[in-house]
Amino acid sequence: MTRTVRAPAWSLPAPVRTGITALGVQSALALLYLTLTDAGLAAPRTLAVPVVWVTVAVVAVRHAERPAVGRSGAIVSGAIGVAYAVGLAWLTGALGPAMGVPTGLDVVLLPPGWGPVVRYRGAELAVSLLPYRAVGVAALGYLVSLSARDVIGNGLSAGIGGVVALGSCASCALPLVTSAVGALGGAGIGLGAVPSVAGGTYLFGTLAYVLAAWVLAARPLDRYTTR
């Protein structure tokens, strides 16, 4: 009698698979961007910052728990998330009051992830969007809205994990703001130069962003609360 030996079934965890997919898509988009434009490359450490931000954003948004709430709760939590994202964009200089003569819309071709930077300066408002920071801030806003859903749906006591997540994200955002202000220089950026990450400011801001995204997506204190 012949015995068939089967290898044990296994697979990568879903968040790891999502991260690998995000890395593959970013690589393809970066290659296309470099092929179609005159943008150059930067040091590996500098290029790694946008990759980490976008990958973490995709994994956190894809796998965060989505508490169920009613229509009014969804509207309120969504408004909180949007307000958070807009406020963070304002603090980091991505949005701000226009200063000087309106110049309209232009694009700066920086290395992948840092560019293309979309800039606009009108009569009242100035906008300066780095791709990876736009993705990161939008992801944090969405995750904040999910934490707000947790609090709305379960109350302050049952949703304490969501409350702590909001507070943790606010504190983690401080170094993010510091590094972003250095990158954006207020309402304008770089003009062809890529900020150096050797001094650690961007790396520290990236670590803070990863922590904030993890706290908001995983809400680790939820396991100690009673639902």
JSON list of C-alpha atoms in Angstrom, two decimals:
[
{"chain": "A", "resi": 1, "resn": "MET", "atom": "CA", "xyz": [0.00, 0.00, 0.00]},
{"chain": "A", "resi": 2, "resn": "THR", "atom": "CA", "xyz": [1.35, 3.36, -1.03]},
{"chain": "A", "resi": 3, "resn": "ARG", "atom": "CA", "xyz": [1.23, 6.20, 1.43]},
{"chain": "A", "resi": 4, "resn": "THR", "atom": "CA", "xyz": [0.83, 9.74, 0.15]},
{"chain": "A", "resi": 5, "resn": "VAL", "atom": "CA", "xyz": [2.63, 12.33, 2.22]},
{"chain": "A", "resi": 6, "resn": "ARG", "atom": "CA", "xyz": [1.21, 15.80, 1.88]},
{"chain": "A", "resi": 7, "resn": "ALA", "atom": "CA", "xyz": [3.07, 18.93, 2.80]},
{"chain": "A", "resi": 8, "resn": "PRO", "atom": "CA", "xyz": [1.38, 20.96, 5.53]},
{"chain": "A", "resi": 9, "resn": "ALA", "atom": "CA", "xyz": [-0.84, 23.70, 4.17]},
{"chain": "A", "resi": 10, "resn": "TRP", "atom": "CA", "xyz": [0.33, 27.20, 4.98]},
{"chain": "A", "resi": 11, "resn": "SER", "atom": "CA", "xyz": [-0.06, 30.69, 3.70]},
{"chain": "A", "resi": 12, "resn": "LEU", "atom": "CA", "xyz": [1.23, 34.12, 4.51]},
{"chain": "A", "resi": 13, "resn": "PRO", "atom": "CA", "xyz": [-0.93, 36.22, 6.86]},
{"chain": "A", "resi": 14, "resn": "ALA", "atom": "CA", "xyz": [-3.37, 38.45, 5.01]},
{"chain": "A", "resi": 15, "resn": "PRO", "atom": "CA", "xyz": [-1.66, 41.74, 6.08]},
{"chain": "A", "resi": 16, "resn": "VAL", "atom": "CA", "xyz": [1.67, 40.43, 4.75]},
{"chain": "A", "resi": 17, "resn": "ARG", "atom": "CA", "xyz": [0.07, 39.52, 1.42]},
{"chain": "A", "resi": 18, "resn": "THR", "atom": "CA", "xyz": [-1.49, 42.99, 1.24]},
{"chain": "A", "resi": 19, "resn": "GLY", "atom": "CA", "xyz": [1.88, 44.58, 1.99]},
{"chain": "A", "resi": 20, "resn": "ILE", "atom": "CA", "xyz": [3.61, 42.57, -0.74]},
{"chain": "A", "resi": 21, "resn": "THR", "atom": "CA", "xyz": [0.92, 43.56, -3.23]},
{"chain": "A", "resi": 22, "resn": "ALA", "atom": "CA", "xyz": [1.28, 47.22, -2.23]},
{"chain": "A", "resi": 23, "resn": "LEU", "atom": "CA", "xyz": [5.06, 47.02, -2.73]},
{"chain": "A", "resi": 24, "resn": "GLY", "atom": "CA", "xyz": [4.59, 45.48, -6.17]},
{"chain": "A", "resi": 25, "resn": "VAL", "atom": "CA", "xyz": [2.11, 48.13, -7.28]},
{"chain": "A", "resi": 26, "resn": "GLN", "atom": "CA", "xyz": [4.37, 50.93, -5.99]},
{"chain": "A", "resi": 27, "resn": "SER", "atom": "CA", "xyz": [7.35, 49.47, -7.84]},
{"chain": "A", "resi": 28, "resn": "ALA", "atom": "CA", "xyz": [5.39, 49.32, -11.09]},
{"chain": "A", "resi": 29, "resn": "LEU", "atom": "CA", "xyz": [4.10, 52.88, -10.70]},
{"chain": "A", "resi": 30, "resn": "ALA", "atom": "CA", "xyz": [7.58, 54.17, -9.83]},
{"chain": "A", "resi": 31, "resn": "LEU", "atom": "CA", "xyz": [9.05, 52.52, -12.91]},
{"chain": "A", "resi": 32, "resn": "LEU", "atom": "CA", "xyz": [6.32, 54.00, -15.10]},
{"chain": "A", "resi": 33, "resn": "TYR", "atom": "CA", "xyz": [6.84, 57.42, -13.49]},
{"chain": "A", "resi": 34, "resn": "LEU", "atom": "CA", "xyz": [10.59, 57.33, -14.12]},
{"chain": "A", "resi": 35, "resn": "THR", "atom": "CA", "xyz": [10.04, 56.17, -17.71]},
{"chain": "A", "resi": 36, "resn": "LEU", "atom": "CA", "xyz": [7.55, 58.91, -18.58]},
{"chain": "A", "resi": 37, "resn": "THR", "atom": "CA", "xyz": [9.24, 61.84, -16.79]},
{"chain": "A", "resi": 38, "resn": "ASP", "atom": "CA", "xyz": [12.68, 63.34, -16.22]},
{"chain": "A", "resi": 39, "resn": "ALA", "atom": "CA", "xyz": [12.52, 62.66, -12.47]},
{"chain": "A", "resi": 40, "resn": "GLY", "atom": "CA", "xyz": [15.61, 61.08, -11.00]},
{"chain": "A", "resi": 41, "resn": "LEU", "atom": "CA", "xyz": [16.33, 58.74, -8.13]},
{"chain": "A", "resi": 42, "resn": "ALA", "atom": "CA", "xyz": [17.56, 59.49, -4.62]},
{"chain": "A", "resi": 43, "resn": "ALA", "atom": "CA", "xyz": [19.45, 57.65, -1.90]},
{"chain": "A", "resi": 44, "resn": "PRO", "atom": "CA", "xyz": [17.85, 54.32, -0.87]},
{"chain": "A", "resi": 45, "resn": "ARG", "atom": "CA", "xyz": [17.07, 55.64, 2.62]},
{"chain": "A", "resi": 46, "resn": "THR", "atom": "CA", "xyz": [15.26, 58.61, 1.14]},
{"chain": "A", "resi": 47, "resn": "LEU", "atom": "CA", "xyz": [13.30, 56.45, -1.29]},
{"chain": "A", "resi": 48, "resn": "ALA", "atom": "CA", "xyz": [12.34, 54.06, 1.51]},
{"chain": "A", "resi": 49, "resn": "VAL", "atom": "CA", "xyz": [10.36, 56.70, 3.43]},
{"chain": "A", "resi": 50, "resn": "PRO", "atom": "CA", "xyz": [7.48, 56.98, 0.92]},
{"chain": "A", "resi": 51, "resn": "VAL", "atom": "CA", "xyz": [7.42, 53.20, 0.43]},
{"chain": "A", "resi": 52, "resn": "VAL", "atom": "CA", "xyz": [6.97, 52.60, 4.16]},
{"chain": "A", "resi": 53, "resn": "TRP", "atom": "CA", "xyz": [4.25, 55.25, 4.47]},
{"chain": "A", "resi": 54, "resn": "VAL", "atom": "CA", "xyz": [2.19, 54.01, 1.54]},
{"chain": "A", "resi": 55, "resn": "THR", "atom": "CA", "xyz": [2.58, 50.32, 2.41]},
{"chain": "A", "resi": 56, "resn": "VAL", "atom": "CA", "xyz": [1.57, 50.87, 6.03]},
{"chain": "A", "resi": 57, "resn": "ALA", "atom": "CA", "xyz": [-1.37, 53.01, 4.92]},
{"chain": "A", "resi": 58, "resn": "VAL", "atom": "CA", "xyz": [-2.66, 50.33, 2.55]},
{"chain": "A", "resi": 59, "resn": "VAL", "atom": "CA", "xyz": [-2.28, 47.51, 5.10]},
{"chain": "A", "resi": 60, "resn": "ALA", "atom": "CA", "xyz": [-3.86, 49.51, 7.93]},
{"chain": "A", "resi": 61, "resn": "VAL", "atom": "CA", "xyz": [-6.86, 50.66, 5.89]},
{"chain": "A", "resi": 62, "resn": "ARG", "atom": "CA", "xyz": [-7.41, 47.23, 4.34]},
{"chain": "A", "resi": 63, "resn": "HIS", "atom": "CA", "xyz": [-7.32, 45.27, 7.59]},
{"chain": "A", "resi": 64, "resn": "ALA", "atom": "CA", "xyz": [-8.66, 47.69, 10.23]},
{"chain": "A", "resi": 65, "resn": "GLU", "atom": "CA", "xyz": [-11.82, 46.61, 12.02]},
{"chain": "A", "resi": 66, "resn": "ARG", "atom": "CA", "xyz": [-14.89, 48.50, 10.81]},
{"chain": "A", "resi": 67, "resn": "PRO", "atom": "CA", "xyz": [-17.38, 48.88, 13.68]},
{"chain": "A", "resi": 68, "resn": "ALA", "atom": "CA", "xyz": [-21.01, 48.87, 12.62]},
{"chain": "A", "resi": 69, "resn": "VAL", "atom": "CA", "xyz": [-22.96, 52.06, 13.34]},
{"chain": "A", "resi": 70, "resn": "GLY", "atom": "CA", "xyz": [-26.14, 53.64, 12.10]},
{"chain": "A", "resi": 71, "resn": "ARG", "atom": "CA", "xyz": [-26.44, 56.21, 9.36]},
{"chain": "A", "resi": 72, "resn": "SER", "atom": "CA", "xyz": [-26.08, 59.19, 11.70]},
{"chain": "A", "resi": 73, "resn": "GLY", "atom": "CA", "xyz": [-23.08, 57.58, 13.42]},
{"chain": "A", "resi": 74, "resn": "ALA", "atom": "CA", "xyz": [-21.42, 56.96, 10.08]},
{"chain": "A", "resi": 75, "resn": "ILE", "atom": "CA", "xyz": [-21.93, 60.60, 9.07]},
{"chain": "A", "resi": 76, "resn": "VAL", "atom": "CA", "xyz": [-20.56, 61.94, 12.37]},
{"chain": "A", "resi": 77, "resn": "SER", "atom": "CA", "xyz": [-17.54, 59.61, 12.38]},
{"chain": "A", "resi": 78, "resn": "GLY", "atom": "CA", "xyz": [-16.84, 60.41, 8.72]},
{"chain": "A", "resi": 79, "resn": "ALA", "atom": "CA", "xyz": [-16.95, 64.13, 9.49]},
{"chain": "A", "resi": 80, "resn": "ILE", "atom": "CA", "xyz": [-14.50, 63.60, 12.37]},
{"chain": "A", "resi": 81, "resn": "GLY", "atom": "CA", "xyz": [-12.12, 61.73, 10.07]},
{"chain": "A", "resi": 82, "resn": "VAL", "atom": "CA", "xyz": [-12.29, 64.41, 7.39]},
{"chain": "A", "resi": 83, "resn": "ALA", "atom": "CA", "xyz": [-11.77, 67.17, 9.96]},
{"chain": "A", "resi": 84, "resn": "TYR", "atom": "CA", "xyz": [-8.75, 65.35, 11.37]},
{"chain": "A", "resi": 85, "resn": "ALA", "atom": "CA", "xyz": [-7.20, 64.86, 7.93]},
{"chain": "A", "resi": 86, "resn": "VAL", "atom": "CA", "xyz": [-7.79, 68.48, 6.93]},
{"chain": "A", "resi": 87, "resn": "GLY", "atom": "CA", "xyz": [-6.43, 69.73, 10.27]},
{"chain": "A", "resi": 88, "resn": "LEU", "atom": "CA", "xyz": [-3.31, 67.59, 9.95]},
{"chain": "A", "resi": 89, "resn": "ALA", "atom": "CA", "xyz": [-2.81, 68.76, 6.36]},
{"chain": "A", "resi": 90, "resn": "TRP", "atom": "CA", "xyz": [-3.08, 72.35, 7.59]},
{"chain": "A", "resi": 91, "resn": "LEU", "atom": "CA", "xyz": [-0.59, 71.78, 10.41]},
{"chain": "A", "resi": 92, "resn": "THR", "atom": "CA", "xyz": [1.93, 70.18, 8.08]},
{"chain": "A", "resi": 93, "resn": "GLY", "atom": "CA", "xyz": [1.68, 72.97, 5.53]},
{"chain": "A", "resi": 94, "resn": "ALA", "atom": "CA", "xyz": [0.03, 70.89, 2.80]},
{"chain": "A", "resi": 95, "resn": "LEU", "atom": "CA", "xyz": [-2.87, 73.34, 3.04]},
{"chain": "A", "resi": 96, "resn": "GLY", "atom": "CA", "xyz": [-2.55, 76.95, 4.13]},
{"chain": "A", "resi": 97, "resn": "PRO", "atom": "CA", "xyz": [-3.32, 80.56, 3.41]},
{"chain": "A", "resi": 98, "resn": "ALA", "atom": "CA", "xyz": [-1.84, 81.87, 0.19]},
{"chain": "A", "resi": 99, "resn": "MET", "atom": "CA", "xyz": [0.97, 84.37, 0.46]},
{"chain": "A", "resi": 100, "resn": "GLY", "atom": "CA", "xyz": [2.24, 86.46, -2.40]},
{"chain": "A", "resi": 101, "resn": "VAL", "atom": "CA", "xyz": [1.06, 86.63, -5.98]},
{"chain": "A", "resi": 102, "resn": "PRO", "atom": "CA", "xyz": [-1.19, 83.74, -7.14]},
{"chain": "A", "resi": 103, "resn": "THR", "atom": "CA", "xyz": [0.77, 81.38, -9.38]},
{"chain": "A", "resi": 104, "resn": "GLY", "atom": "CA", "xyz": [-1.89, 78.81, -10.18]},
{"chain": "A", "resi": 105, "resn": "LEU", "atom": "CA", "xyz": [-1.18, 75.09, -10.59]},
{"chain": "A", "resi": 106, "resn": "ASP", "atom": "CA", "xyz": [2.18, 73.49, -11.22]},
{"chain": "A", "resi": 107, "resn": "VAL", "atom": "CA", "xyz": [3.93, 70.14, -10.74]},
{"chain": "A", "resi": 108, "resn": "VAL", "atom": "CA", "xyz": [7.43, 69.45, -9.38]},
{"chain": "A", "resi": 109, "resn": "LEU", "atom": "CA", "xyz": [9.07, 66.20, -10.55]},
{"chain": "A", "resi": 110, "resn": "LEU", "atom": "CA", "xyz": [10.84, 64.78, -7.52]},
{"chain": "A", "resi": 111, "resn": "PRO", "atom": "CA", "xyz": [11.90, 61.12, -7.11]},
{"chain": "A", "resi": 112, "resn": "PRO", "atom": "CA", "xyz": [9.14, 58.49, -6.78]},
{"chain": "A", "resi": 113, "resn": "GLY", "atom": "CA", "xyz": [6.99, 58.90, -3.69]},
{"chain": "A", "resi": 114, "resn": "TRP", "atom": "CA", "xyz": [8.27, 62.41, -3.02]},
{"chain": "A", "resi": 115, "resn": "GLY", "atom": "CA", "xyz": [6.98, 63.47, -6.40]},
{"chain": "A", "resi": 116, "resn": "PRO", "atom": "CA", "xyz": [5.24, 64.44, -8.46]},
{"chain": "A", "resi": 117, "resn": "VAL", "atom": "CA", "xyz": [4.43, 67.28, -6.07]},
{"chain": "A", "resi": 118, "resn": "VAL", "atom": "CA", "xyz": [1.20, 69.03, -7.01]},
{"chain": "A", "resi": 119, "resn": "ARG", "atom": "CA", "xyz": [1.23, 72.70, -5.97]},
{"chain": "A", "resi": 120, "resn": "TYR", "atom": "CA", "xyz": [-1.41, 75.35, -6.24]},
{"chain": "A", "resi": 121, "resn": "ARG", "atom": "CA", "xyz": [-1.39, 78.93, -5.02]},
{"chain": "A", "resi": 122, "resn": "GLY", "atom": "CA", "xyz": [-4.49, 81.01, -5.52]},
{"chain": "A", "resi": 123, "resn": "ALA", "atom": "CA", "xyz": [-5.74, 84.25, -4.08]},
{"chain": "A", "resi": 124, "resn": "GLU", "atom": "CA", "xyz": [-6.72, 82.71, -0.73]},
{"chain": "A", "resi": 125, "resn": "LEU", "atom": "CA", "xyz": [-5.47, 79.11, -0.51]},
{"chain": "A", "resi": 126, "resn": "ALA", "atom": "CA", "xyz": [-2.15, 77.37, -1.13]},
{"chain": "A", "resi": 127, "resn": "VAL", "atom": "CA", "xyz": [-1.84, 73.61, -1.59]},
{"chain": "A", "resi": 128, "resn": "SER", "atom": "CA", "xyz": [1.32, 71.50, -1.75]},
{"chain": "A", "resi": 129, "resn": "LEU", "atom": "CA", "xyz": [0.83, 67.74, -1.90]},
{"chain": "A", "resi": 130, "resn": "LEU", "atom": "CA", "xyz": [3.57, 65.13, -1.68]},
{"chain": "A", "resi": 131, "resn": "PRO", "atom": "CA", "xyz": [2.10, 61.82, -2.88]},
{"chain": "A", "resi": 132, "resn": "TYR", "atom": "CA", "xyz": [3.13, 59.68, 0.08]},
{"chain": "A", "resi": 133, "resn": "ARG", "atom": "CA", "xyz": [2.05, 62.26, 2.65]},
{"chain": "A", "resi": 134, "resn": "ALA", "atom": "CA", "xyz": [-1.30, 62.72, 0.93]},
{"chain": "A", "resi": 135, "resn": "VAL", "atom": "CA", "xyz": [-1.86, 58.95, 1.11]},
{"chain": "A", "resi": 136, "resn": "GLY", "atom": "CA", "xyz": [-0.68, 58.81, 4.73]},
{"chain": "A", "resi": 137, "resn": "VAL", "atom": "CA", "xyz": [-2.81, 61.69, 5.98]},
{"chain": "A", "resi": 138, "resn": "ALA", "atom": "CA", "xyz": [-5.88, 60.34, 4.16]},
{"chain": "A", "resi": 139, "resn": "ALA", "atom": "CA", "xyz": [-5.30, 56.92, 5.73]},
{"chain": "A", "resi": 140, "resn": "LEU", "atom": "CA", "xyz": [-4.98, 58.43, 9.22]},
{"chain": "A", "resi": 141, "resn": "GLY", "atom": "CA", "xyz": [-8.19, 60.38, 8.68]},
{"chain": "A", "resi": 142, "resn": "TYR", "atom": "CA", "xyz": [-10.03, 57.20, 7.67]},
{"chain": "A", "resi": 143, "resn": "LEU", "atom": "CA", "xyz": [-8.62, 55.25, 10.64]},
{"chain": "A", "resi": 144, "resn": "VAL", "atom": "CA", "xyz": [-9.63, 58.07, 12.98]},
{"chain": "A", "resi": 145, "resn": "SER", "atom": "CA", "xyz": [-13.18, 57.83, 11.60]},
{"chain": "A", "resi": 146, "resn": "LEU", "atom": "CA", "xyz": [-13.20, 54.09, 12.40]},
{"chain": "A", "resi": 147, "resn": "SER", "atom": "CA", "xyz": [-12.07, 54.79, 15.97]},
{"chain": "A", "resi": 148, "resn": "ALA", "atom": "CA", "xyz": [-14.81, 57.40, 16.23]},
{"chain": "A", "resi": 149, "resn": "ARG", "atom": "CA", "xyz": [-17.29, 54.74, 15.08]},
{"chain": "A", "resi": 150, "resn": "ASP", "atom": "CA", "xyz": [-16.03, 52.52, 17.89]},
{"chain": "A", "resi": 151, "resn": "VAL", "atom": "CA", "xyz": [-16.74, 55.21, 20.46]},
{"chain": "A", "resi": 152, "resn": "ILE", "atom": "CA", "xyz": [-20.11, 56.16, 18.94]},
{"chain": "A", "resi": 153, "resn": "GLY", "atom": "CA", "xyz": [-21.29, 52.57, 18.69]},
{"chain": "A", "resi": 154, "resn": "ASN", "atom": "CA", "xyz": [-20.07, 51.30, 22.05]},
{"chain": "A", "resi": 155, "resn": "GLY", "atom": "CA", "xyz": [-19.90, 54.34, 24.32]},
{"chain": "A", "resi": 156, "resn": "LEU", "atom": "CA", "xyz": [-16.94, 55.87, 26.10]},
{"chain": "A", "resi": 157, "resn": "SER", "atom": "CA", "xyz": [-16.46, 52.95, 28.49]},
{"chain": "A", "resi": 158, "resn": "ALA", "atom": "CA", "xyz": [-16.84, 50.08, 25.99]},
{"chain": "A", "resi": 159, "resn": "GLY", "atom": "CA", "xyz": [-15.00, 52.04, 23.31]},
{"chain": "A", "resi": 160, "resn": "ILE", "atom": "CA", "xyz": [-12.05, 53.07, 25.48]},
{"chain": "A", "resi": 161, "resn": "GLY", "atom": "CA", "xyz": [-9.69, 51.48, 22.94]},
{"chain": "A", "resi": 162, "resn": "GLY", "atom": "CA", "xyz": [-10.95, 53.93, 20.34]},
{"chain": "A", "resi": 163, "resn": "VAL", "atom": "CA", "xyz": [-10.52, 56.89, 22.70]},
{"chain": "A", "resi": 164, "resn": "VAL", "atom": "CA", "xyz": [-6.93, 55.88, 23.49]},
{"chain": "A", "resi": 165, "resn": "ALA", "atom": "CA", "xyz": [-6.29, 55.37, 19.79]},
{"chain": "A", "resi": 166, "resn": "LEU", "atom": "CA", "xyz": [-7.39, 58.93, 19.05]},
{"chain": "A", "resi": 167, "resn": "GLY", "atom": "CA", "xyz": [-5.14, 60.31, 21.79]},
{"chain": "A", "resi": 168, "resn": "SER", "atom": "CA", "xyz": [-2.21, 58.19, 20.69]},
{"chain": "A", "resi": 169, "resn": "CYS", "atom": "CA", "xyz": [-2.58, 59.30, 17.12]},
{"chain": "A", "resi": 170, "resn": "ALA", "atom": "CA", "xyz": [-2.65, 62.96, 18.16]},
{"chain": "A", "resi": 171, "resn": "SER", "atom": "CA", "xyz": [0.60, 62.56, 20.09]},
{"chain": "A", "resi": 172, "resn": "CYS", "atom": "CA", "xyz": [2.21, 60.51, 17.33]},
{"chain": "A", "resi": 173, "resn": "ALA", "atom": "CA", "xyz": [1.34, 63.23, 14.85]},
{"chain": "A", "resi": 174, "resn": "LEU", "atom": "CA", "xyz": [3.65, 65.75, 16.52]},
{"chain": "A", "resi": 175, "resn": "PRO", "atom": "CA", "xyz": [6.91, 64.43, 15.03]},
{"chain": "A", "resi": 176, "resn": "LEU", "atom": "CA", "xyz": [5.00, 63.86, 11.79]},
{"chain": "A", "resi": 177, "resn": "VAL", "atom": "CA", "xyz": [4.16, 67.56, 11.75]},
{"chain": "A", "resi": 178, "resn": "THR", "atom": "CA", "xyz": [7.78, 68.46, 12.50]},
{"chain": "A", "resi": 179, "resn": "SER", "atom": "CA", "xyz": [9.14, 66.38, 9.64]},
{"chain": "A", "resi": 180, "resn": "ALA", "atom": "CA", "xyz": [6.43, 67.54, 7.25]},
{"chain": "A", "resi": 181, "resn": "VAL", "atom": "CA", "xyz": [7.09, 71.21, 7.92]},
{"chain": "A", "resi": 182, "resn": "GLY", "atom": "CA", "xyz": [10.74, 70.60, 7.15]},
{"chain": "A", "resi": 183, "resn": "ALA", "atom": "CA", "xyz": [9.81, 68.88, 3.91]},
{"chain": "A", "resi": 184, "resn": "LEU", "atom": "CA", "xyz": [7.25, 71.37, 2.73]},
{"chain": "A", "resi": 185, "resn": "GLY", "atom": "CA", "xyz": [8.83, 74.56, 3.97]},
{"chain": "A", "resi": 186, "resn": "GLY", "atom": "CA", "xyz": [5.40, 76.03, 4.58]},
{"chain": "A", "resi": 187, "resn": "ALA", "atom": "CA", "xyz": [3.37, 76.23, 1.39]},
{"chain": "A", "resi": 188, "resn": "GLY", "atom": "CA", "xyz": [6.23, 75.45, -1.00]},
{"chain": "A", "resi": 189, "resn": "ILE", "atom": "CA", "xyz": [8.67, 72.59, -1.38]},
{"chain": "A", "resi": 190, "resn": "GLY", "atom": "CA", "xyz": [12.07, 71.81, -2.52]},
{"chain": "A", "resi": 191, "resn": "LEU", "atom": "CA", "xyz": [12.15, 73.16, -6.06]},
{"chain": "A", "resi": 192, "resn": "GLY", "atom": "CA", "xyz": [14.04, 70.16, -7.38]},
{"chain": "A", "resi": 193, "resn": "ALA", "atom": "CA", "xyz": [15.80, 69.16, -4.17]},
{"chain": "A", "resi": 194, "resn": "VAL", "atom": "CA", "xyz": [14.85, 66.11, -2.13]},
{"chain": "A", "resi": 195, "resn": "PRO", "atom": "CA", "xyz": [15.00, 66.59, 1.65]},
{"chain": "A", "resi": 196, "resn": "SER", "atom": "CA", "xyz": [17.72, 64.52, 3.31]},
{"chain": "A", "resi": 197, "resn": "VAL", "atom": "CA", "xyz": [16.63, 61.93, 5.86]},
{"chain": "A", "resi": 198, "resn": "ALA", "atom": "CA", "xyz": [20.13, 61.44, 7.23]},
{"chain": "A", "resi": 199, "resn": "GLY", "atom": "CA", "xyz": [19.48, 63.72, 10.19]},
{"chain": "A", "resi": 200, "resn": "GLY", "atom": "CA", "xyz": [16.74, 61.42, 11.48]},
{"chain": "A", "resi": 201, "resn": "THR", "atom": "CA", "xyz": [13.81, 63.86, 11.42]},
{"chain": "A", "resi": 202, "resn": "TYR", "atom": "CA", "xyz": [12.00, 62.06, 8.61]},
{"chain": "A", "resi": 203, "resn": "LEU", "atom": "CA", "xyz": [12.88, 58.66, 10.02]},
{"chain": "A", "resi": 204, "resn": "PHE", "atom": "CA", "xyz": [11.49, 59.64, 13.41]},
{"chain": "A", "resi": 205, "resn": "GLY", "atom": "CA", "xyz": [8.35, 61.00, 11.78]},
{"chain": "A", "resi": 206, "resn": "THR", "atom": "CA", "xyz": [7.99, 57.75, 9.83]},
{"chain": "A", "resi": 207, "resn": "LEU", "atom": "CA", "xyz": [8.28, 55.67, 12.99]},
{"chain": "A", "resi": 208, "resn": "ALA", "atom": "CA", "xyz": [5.65, 57.86, 14.64]},
{"chain": "A", "resi": 209, "resn": "TYR", "atom": "CA", "xyz": [3.37, 57.45, 11.63]},
{"chain": "A", "resi": 210, "resn": "VAL", "atom": "CA", "xyz": [3.73, 53.66, 11.69]},
{"chain": "A", "resi": 211, "resn": "LEU", "atom": "CA", "xyz": [2.90, 53.63, 15.42]},
{"chain": "A", "resi": 212, "resn": "ALA", "atom": "CA", "xyz": [-0.12, 55.89, 14.92]},
{"chain": "A", "resi": 213, "resn": "ALA", "atom": "CA", "xyz": [-1.45, 53.75, 12.07]},
{"chain": "A", "resi": 214, "resn": "TRP", "atom": "CA", "xyz": [-0.97, 50.55, 14.08]},
{"chain": "A", "resi": 215, "resn": "VAL", "atom": "CA", "xyz": [-2.69, 51.93, 17.18]},
{"chain": "A", "resi": 216, "resn": "LEU", "atom": "CA", "xyz": [-5.64, 53.19, 15.14]},
{"chain": "A", "resi": 217, "resn": "ALA", "atom": "CA", "xyz": [-5.98, 50.05, 13.02]},
{"chain": "A", "resi": 218, "resn": "ALA", "atom": "CA", "xyz": [-5.37, 47.41, 15.70]},
{"chain": "A", "resi": 219, "resn": "ARG", "atom": "CA", "xyz": [-6.76, 49.33, 18.72]},
{"chain": "A", "resi": 220, "resn": "PRO", "atom": "CA", "xyz": [-4.77, 47.01, 21.02]},
{"chain": "A", "resi": 221, "resn": "LEU", "atom": "CA", "xyz": [-6.54, 48.08, 24.24]},
{"chain": "A", "resi": 222, "resn": "ASP", "atom": "CA", "xyz": [-9.87, 46.81, 22.88]},
{"chain": "A", "resi": 223, "resn": "ARG", "atom": "CA", "xyz": [-8.98, 43.34, 24.13]},
{"chain": "A", "resi": 224, "resn": "TYR", "atom": "CA", "xyz": [-9.15, 44.64, 27.70]},
{"chain": "A", "resi": 225, "resn": "THR", "atom": "CA", "xyz": [-12.59, 46.19, 27.33]},
{"chain": "A", "resi": 226, "resn": "THR", "atom": "CA", "xyz": [-15.98, 44.58, 27.77]},
{"chain": "A", "resi": 227, "resn": "ARG", "atom": "CA", "xyz": [-18.38, 44.81, 24.89]}
]
